């Protein structure tokens, strides 16, 4: 398991990057012990609300194999609308790793950052489970119009996403082990 923490078009946040590296290493250890699965290679990218959509959509296009410029433009517009409310996202990468993108504008302190980091790392652990990565990539390809899914598979994908989201929200209490203020 390899962990990389970096920034994307984020200047003057050196202290935030140091804090993120420290918290990410601890969070990986805590989540690995508490959540079933195997932690894949994780790249944590800190960025602002303005650049969140750029980073996430570029990773999704690469993973899904989307080359249609009109579809890419539509996906980017949609992601920019959602970026304001997004604290973080976990995206499967083509090489088998996971990209965790964190919106630093949504995190005023270490406690909220720790909660988001634990939540997204739980999603990373889920992607290591049997058939989850393939299902997520197939859903991504369906959303981008690269390869359509049947309605049955699409509904099953949505049900699985809801269950995975519940599991991730249920594991957020683990952030209290990283930063005591997150337990409140």
PDB file of C-alpha atoms in Angstrom:
ATOM      1  CA  UNK A   1       0.000   0.000   0.000  1.00  0.00           C
ATOM      2  CA  UNK A   2       1.412   3.328  -1.072  1.00  0.00           C
ATOM      3  CA  UNK A   3       0.089   6.654   0.224  1.00  0.00           C
ATOM      4  CA  UNK A   4       0.726   9.941  -1.568  1.00  0.00           C
ATOM      5  CA  UNK A   5      -0.522  13.324  -0.329  1.00  0.00           C
ATOM      6  CA  UNK A   6      -0.247  16.368  -2.587  1.00  0.00           C
ATOM      7  CA  UNK A   7      -1.979  19.593  -3.583  1.00  0.00           C
ATOM      8  CA  UNK A   8      -3.450  20.749  -6.886  1.00  0.00           C
ATOM      9  CA  UNK A   9      -3.355  24.485  -7.683  1.00  0.00           C
ATOM     10  CA  UNK A  10      -3.357  25.313  -3.991  1.00  0.00           C
ATOM     11  CA  UNK A  11      -0.798  27.907  -2.987  1.00  0.00           C
ATOM     12  CA  UNK A  12       0.099  28.986   0.539  1.00  0.00           C
ATOM     13  CA  UNK A  13      -1.195  25.818   2.177  1.00  0.00           C
ATOM     14  CA  UNK A  14       2.097  24.241   3.251  1.00  0.00           C
ATOM     15  CA  UNK A  15       0.972  23.831   6.871  1.00  0.00           C
ATOM     16  CA  UNK A  16      -2.283  22.262   5.688  1.00  0.00           C
ATOM     17  CA  UNK A  17      -0.309  19.815   3.538  1.00  0.00           C
ATOM     18  CA  UNK A  18       1.864  18.805   6.509  1.00  0.00           C
ATOM     19  CA  UNK A  19      -1.231  18.281   8.650  1.00  0.00           C
ATOM     20  CA  UNK A  20      -2.891  16.285   5.866  1.00  0.00           C
ATOM     21  CA  UNK A  21       0.141  13.998   5.522  1.00  0.00           C
ATOM     22  CA  UNK A  22       0.214  13.324   9.251  1.00  0.00           C
ATOM     23  CA  UNK A  23      -3.534  12.701   9.494  1.00  0.00           C
ATOM     24  CA  UNK A  24      -3.606  10.558   6.326  1.00  0.00           C
ATOM     25  CA  UNK A  25      -0.946   8.171   7.632  1.00  0.00           C
ATOM     26  CA  UNK A  26      -2.810   7.742  10.918  1.00  0.00           C
ATOM     27  CA  UNK A  27      -6.190   7.449   9.189  1.00  0.00           C
ATOM     28  CA  UNK A  28      -4.947   4.684   6.901  1.00  0.00           C
ATOM     29  CA  UNK A  29      -3.806   2.649   9.898  1.00  0.00           C
ATOM     30  CA  UNK A  30      -7.074   3.173  11.779  1.00  0.00           C
ATOM     31  CA  UNK A  31      -9.305   2.411   8.783  1.00  0.00           C
ATOM     32  CA  UNK A  32      -7.269  -0.659   7.776  1.00  0.00           C
ATOM     33  CA  UNK A  33      -7.850  -2.190  11.205  1.00  0.00           C
ATOM     34  CA  UNK A  34     -11.562  -1.347  11.444  1.00  0.00           C
ATOM     35  CA  UNK A  35     -12.948  -1.890   7.930  1.00  0.00           C
ATOM     36  CA  UNK A  36     -12.899  -5.202   6.040  1.00  0.00           C
ATOM     37  CA  UNK A  37     -10.892  -5.245   2.838  1.00  0.00           C
ATOM     38  CA  UNK A  38      -7.369  -4.380   1.761  1.00  0.00           C
ATOM     39  CA  UNK A  39      -6.200  -0.791   1.379  1.00  0.00           C
ATOM     40  CA  UNK A  40      -5.193  -0.110  -2.251  1.00  0.00           C
ATOM     41  CA  UNK A  41      -2.635   2.517  -3.278  1.00  0.00           C
ATOM     42  CA  UNK A  42      -4.129   5.877  -2.325  1.00  0.00           C
ATOM     43  CA  UNK A  43      -3.409   9.317  -3.735  1.00  0.00           C
ATOM     44  CA  UNK A  44      -4.817  12.117  -1.592  1.00  0.00           C
ATOM     45  CA  UNK A  45      -5.091  15.423  -3.455  1.00  0.00           C
ATOM     46  CA  UNK A  46      -5.978  18.621  -1.620  1.00  0.00           C
ATOM     47  CA  UNK A  47      -7.575  21.270  -3.790  1.00  0.00           C
ATOM     48  CA  UNK A  48     -10.012  24.151  -3.660  1.00  0.00           C
ATOM     49  CA  UNK A  49     -13.667  24.196  -4.625  1.00  0.00           C
ATOM     50  CA  UNK A  50     -12.725  25.877  -7.882  1.00  0.00           C
ATOM     51  CA  UNK A  51     -10.420  23.047  -9.038  1.00  0.00           C
ATOM     52  CA  UNK A  52     -12.205  20.068  -7.464  1.00  0.00           C
ATOM     53  CA  UNK A  53     -14.260  19.383 -10.588  1.00  0.00           C
ATOM     54  CA  UNK A  54     -11.188  19.477 -12.839  1.00  0.00           C
ATOM     55  CA  UNK A  55      -9.309  16.876 -10.817  1.00  0.00           C
ATOM     56  CA  UNK A  56     -12.242  14.504 -10.318  1.00  0.00           C
ATOM     57  CA  UNK A  57     -13.535  14.570 -13.891  1.00  0.00           C
ATOM     58  CA  UNK A  58     -10.053  14.056 -15.358  1.00  0.00           C
ATOM     59  CA  UNK A  59      -9.618  10.938 -13.218  1.00  0.00           C
ATOM     60  CA  UNK A  60     -13.097   9.674 -14.126  1.00  0.00           C
ATOM     61  CA  UNK A  61     -12.471  10.159 -17.874  1.00  0.00           C
ATOM     62  CA  UNK A  62      -9.205   8.249 -17.672  1.00  0.00           C
ATOM     63  CA  UNK A  63     -10.754   5.401 -15.703  1.00  0.00           C
ATOM     64  CA  UNK A  64     -13.841   5.129 -17.915  1.00  0.00           C
ATOM     65  CA  UNK A  65     -11.960   5.593 -21.178  1.00  0.00           C
ATOM     66  CA  UNK A  66     -14.110   8.559 -22.193  1.00  0.00           C
ATOM     67  CA  UNK A  67     -12.701  10.473 -25.189  1.00  0.00           C
ATOM     68  CA  UNK A  68     -15.810  12.305 -26.449  1.00  0.00           C
ATOM     69  CA  UNK A  69     -15.244  16.032 -25.894  1.00  0.00           C
ATOM     70  CA  UNK A  70     -18.984  16.845 -25.679  1.00  0.00           C
ATOM     71  CA  UNK A  71     -19.515  14.236 -22.957  1.00  0.00           C
ATOM     72  CA  UNK A  72     -16.448  15.515 -21.113  1.00  0.00           C
ATOM     73  CA  UNK A  73     -17.737  19.112 -21.276  1.00  0.00           C
ATOM     74  CA  UNK A  74     -21.161  18.048 -19.967  1.00  0.00           C
ATOM     75  CA  UNK A  75     -19.592  16.034 -17.123  1.00  0.00           C
ATOM     76  CA  UNK A  76     -17.339  18.958 -16.185  1.00  0.00           C
ATOM     77  CA  UNK A  77     -20.283  21.383 -16.040  1.00  0.00           C
ATOM     78  CA  UNK A  78     -22.217  18.966 -13.851  1.00  0.00           C
ATOM     79  CA  UNK A  79     -19.220  18.425 -11.545  1.00  0.00           C
ATOM     80  CA  UNK A  80     -18.701  22.178 -11.166  1.00  0.00           C
ATOM     81  CA  UNK A  81     -22.299  22.580  -9.989  1.00  0.00           C
ATOM     82  CA  UNK A  82     -21.805  19.861  -7.368  1.00  0.00           C
ATOM     83  CA  UNK A  83     -18.315  20.988  -6.235  1.00  0.00           C
ATOM     84  CA  UNK A  84     -19.639  23.649  -3.871  1.00  0.00           C
ATOM     85  CA  UNK A  85     -21.291  21.037  -1.653  1.00  0.00           C
ATOM     86  CA  UNK A  86     -18.624  18.334  -2.001  1.00  0.00           C
ATOM     87  CA  UNK A  87     -16.210  17.820   0.894  1.00  0.00           C
ATOM     88  CA  UNK A  88     -14.350  14.928  -0.726  1.00  0.00           C
ATOM     89  CA  UNK A  89     -14.551  12.197  -3.336  1.00  0.00           C
ATOM     90  CA  UNK A  90     -12.972   8.779  -3.780  1.00  0.00           C
ATOM     91  CA  UNK A  91     -12.483   7.713  -7.405  1.00  0.00           C
ATOM     92  CA  UNK A  92     -11.104   4.391  -8.656  1.00  0.00           C
ATOM     93  CA  UNK A  93      -8.069   4.823 -10.895  1.00  0.00           C
ATOM     94  CA  UNK A  94      -7.235   2.830 -14.006  1.00  0.00           C
ATOM     95  CA  UNK A  95      -4.021   1.462 -12.419  1.00  0.00           C
ATOM     96  CA  UNK A  96      -5.910  -0.136  -9.511  1.00  0.00           C
ATOM     97  CA  UNK A  97      -5.374   2.653  -7.000  1.00  0.00           C
ATOM     98  CA  UNK A  98      -7.808   5.161  -5.558  1.00  0.00           C
ATOM     99  CA  UNK A  99      -7.772   8.945  -5.870  1.00  0.00           C
ATOM    100  CA  UNK A 100      -9.135  10.784  -2.837  1.00  0.00           C
ATOM    101  CA  UNK A 101      -9.816  14.433  -3.630  1.00  0.00           C
ATOM    102  CA  UNK A 102     -10.468  16.719  -0.639  1.00  0.00           C
ATOM    103  CA  UNK A 103     -11.970  20.205  -0.876  1.00  0.00           C
ATOM    104  CA  UNK A 104      -9.988  22.288   1.630  1.00  0.00           C
ATOM    105  CA  UNK A 105     -12.595  25.067   1.535  1.00  0.00           C
ATOM    106  CA  UNK A 106     -15.048  22.767   3.342  1.00  0.00           C
ATOM    107  CA  UNK A 107     -12.677  22.032   6.240  1.00  0.00           C
ATOM    108  CA  UNK A 108     -12.129  24.853   8.732  1.00  0.00           C
ATOM    109  CA  UNK A 109     -10.284  22.636  11.250  1.00  0.00           C
ATOM    110  CA  UNK A 110      -8.514  19.298  11.724  1.00  0.00           C
ATOM    111  CA  UNK A 111     -11.609  17.577  13.100  1.00  0.00           C
ATOM    112  CA  UNK A 112     -13.732  18.079   9.981  1.00  0.00           C
ATOM    113  CA  UNK A 113     -10.774  17.151   7.781  1.00  0.00           C
ATOM    114  CA  UNK A 114     -10.246  13.922   9.749  1.00  0.00           C
ATOM    115  CA  UNK A 115     -13.912  12.970   9.377  1.00  0.00           C
ATOM    116  CA  UNK A 116     -13.828  13.486   5.607  1.00  0.00           C
ATOM    117  CA  UNK A 117     -10.533  11.631   5.282  1.00  0.00           C
ATOM    118  CA  UNK A 118     -11.820   8.613   7.214  1.00  0.00           C
ATOM    119  CA  UNK A 119     -15.049   8.613   5.171  1.00  0.00           C
ATOM    120  CA  UNK A 120     -13.179   8.609   1.848  1.00  0.00           C
ATOM    121  CA  UNK A 121     -10.641   6.008   3.019  1.00  0.00           C
ATOM    122  CA  UNK A 122     -13.537   3.702   3.917  1.00  0.00           C
ATOM    123  CA  UNK A 123     -14.672   4.076   0.293  1.00  0.00           C
ATOM    124  CA  UNK A 124     -11.117   3.191  -0.794  1.00  0.00           C
ATOM    125  CA  UNK A 125     -11.268   0.017   1.311  1.00  0.00           C
ATOM    126  CA  UNK A 126     -14.636  -0.842  -0.221  1.00  0.00           C
ATOM    127  CA  UNK A 127     -13.107  -0.622  -3.704  1.00  0.00           C
ATOM    128  CA  UNK A 128     -10.714  -3.438  -2.820  1.00  0.00           C
ATOM    129  CA  UNK A 129     -13.585  -5.853  -2.220  1.00  0.00           C
ATOM    130  CA  UNK A 130     -14.647  -8.423  -4.779  1.00  0.00           C
ATOM    131  CA  UNK A 131     -16.430  -6.981  -7.857  1.00  0.00           C
ATOM    132  CA  UNK A 132     -16.857  -3.486  -6.344  1.00  0.00           C
ATOM    133  CA  UNK A 133     -14.218  -1.785  -8.527  1.00  0.00           C
ATOM    134  CA  UNK A 134     -15.652  -3.363 -11.681  1.00  0.00           C
ATOM    135  CA  UNK A 135     -19.189  -2.296 -10.714  1.00  0.00           C
ATOM    136  CA  UNK A 136     -18.059   1.272 -10.001  1.00  0.00           C
ATOM    137  CA  UNK A 137     -16.207   1.528 -13.301  1.00  0.00           C
ATOM    138  CA  UNK A 138     -19.203   0.090 -15.178  1.00  0.00           C
ATOM    139  CA  UNK A 139     -21.450   2.656 -13.454  1.00  0.00           C
ATOM    140  CA  UNK A 140     -19.023   5.418 -14.370  1.00  0.00           C
ATOM    141  CA  UNK A 141     -18.948   4.257 -17.987  1.00  0.00           C
ATOM    142  CA  UNK A 142     -22.763   4.250 -17.970  1.00  0.00           C
ATOM    143  CA  UNK A 143     -22.929   7.777 -16.512  1.00  0.00           C
ATOM    144  CA  UNK A 144     -20.510   9.080 -19.136  1.00  0.00           C
ATOM    145  CA  UNK A 145     -22.309   7.277 -21.951  1.00  0.00           C
ATOM    146  CA  UNK A 146     -19.325   5.117 -22.929  1.00  0.00           C
ATOM    147  CA  UNK A 147     -21.121   1.798 -22.367  1.00  0.00           C
ATOM    148  CA  UNK A 148     -24.768   1.574 -21.325  1.00  0.00           C
ATOM    149  CA  UNK A 149     -25.961  -0.711 -18.530  1.00  0.00           C
ATOM    150  CA  UNK A 150     -29.317  -2.424 -18.279  1.00  0.00           C
ATOM    151  CA  UNK A 151     -31.854  -0.844 -15.952  1.00  0.00           C
ATOM    152  CA  UNK A 152     -31.564  -3.792 -13.594  1.00  0.00           C
ATOM    153  CA  UNK A 153     -27.783  -3.388 -13.268  1.00  0.00           C
ATOM    154  CA  UNK A 154     -28.195   0.366 -12.898  1.00  0.00           C
ATOM    155  CA  UNK A 155     -30.693  -0.050 -10.022  1.00  0.00           C
ATOM    156  CA  UNK A 156     -28.450  -2.636  -8.358  1.00  0.00           C
ATOM    157  CA  UNK A 157     -25.518  -0.215  -8.669  1.00  0.00           C
ATOM    158  CA  UNK A 158     -27.549   2.546  -6.984  1.00  0.00           C
ATOM    159  CA  UNK A 159     -28.560   0.219  -4.121  1.00  0.00           C
ATOM    160  CA  UNK A 160     -24.941  -0.810  -3.579  1.00  0.00           C
ATOM    161  CA  UNK A 161     -23.825   2.837  -3.578  1.00  0.00           C
ATOM    162  CA  UNK A 162     -26.377   3.654  -0.872  1.00  0.00           C
ATOM    163  CA  UNK A 163     -25.210   0.721   1.269  1.00  0.00           C
ATOM    164  CA  UNK A 164     -21.548   1.717   0.842  1.00  0.00           C
ATOM    165  CA  UNK A 165     -22.371   5.313   1.755  1.00  0.00           C
ATOM    166  CA  UNK A 166     -24.146   4.153   4.935  1.00  0.00           C
ATOM    167  CA  UNK A 167     -21.117   2.064   5.870  1.00  0.00           C
ATOM    168  CA  UNK A 168     -18.794   5.047   5.322  1.00  0.00           C
ATOM    169  CA  UNK A 169     -20.979   7.347   7.419  1.00  0.00           C
ATOM    170  CA  UNK A 170     -21.120   4.659  10.110  1.00  0.00           C
ATOM    171  CA  UNK A 171     -17.313   4.505  10.257  1.00  0.00           C
ATOM    172  CA  UNK A 172     -16.810   8.266  10.675  1.00  0.00           C
ATOM    173  CA  UNK A 173     -16.573   7.778  14.444  1.00  0.00           C
ATOM    174  CA  UNK A 174     -13.036   6.487  13.778  1.00  0.00           C
ATOM    175  CA  UNK A 175     -11.959  10.086  13.189  1.00  0.00           C
ATOM    176  CA  UNK A 176     -12.192  10.564  16.951  1.00  0.00           C
ATOM    177  CA  UNK A 177      -9.082   8.374  17.249  1.00  0.00           C
ATOM    178  CA  UNK A 178      -7.132  10.777  15.029  1.00  0.00           C
ATOM    179  CA  UNK A 179      -8.358  14.083  16.423  1.00  0.00           C
ATOM    180  CA  UNK A 180     -10.197  14.028  19.755  1.00  0.00           C
ATOM    181  CA  UNK A 181     -12.344  17.011  18.713  1.00  0.00           C
ATOM    182  CA  UNK A 182     -13.812  14.920  15.867  1.00  0.00           C
ATOM    183  CA  UNK A 183     -15.522  12.619  18.371  1.00  0.00           C
ATOM    184  CA  UNK A 184     -17.995  15.320  19.375  1.00  0.00           C
TER     185      UNK A 184
END
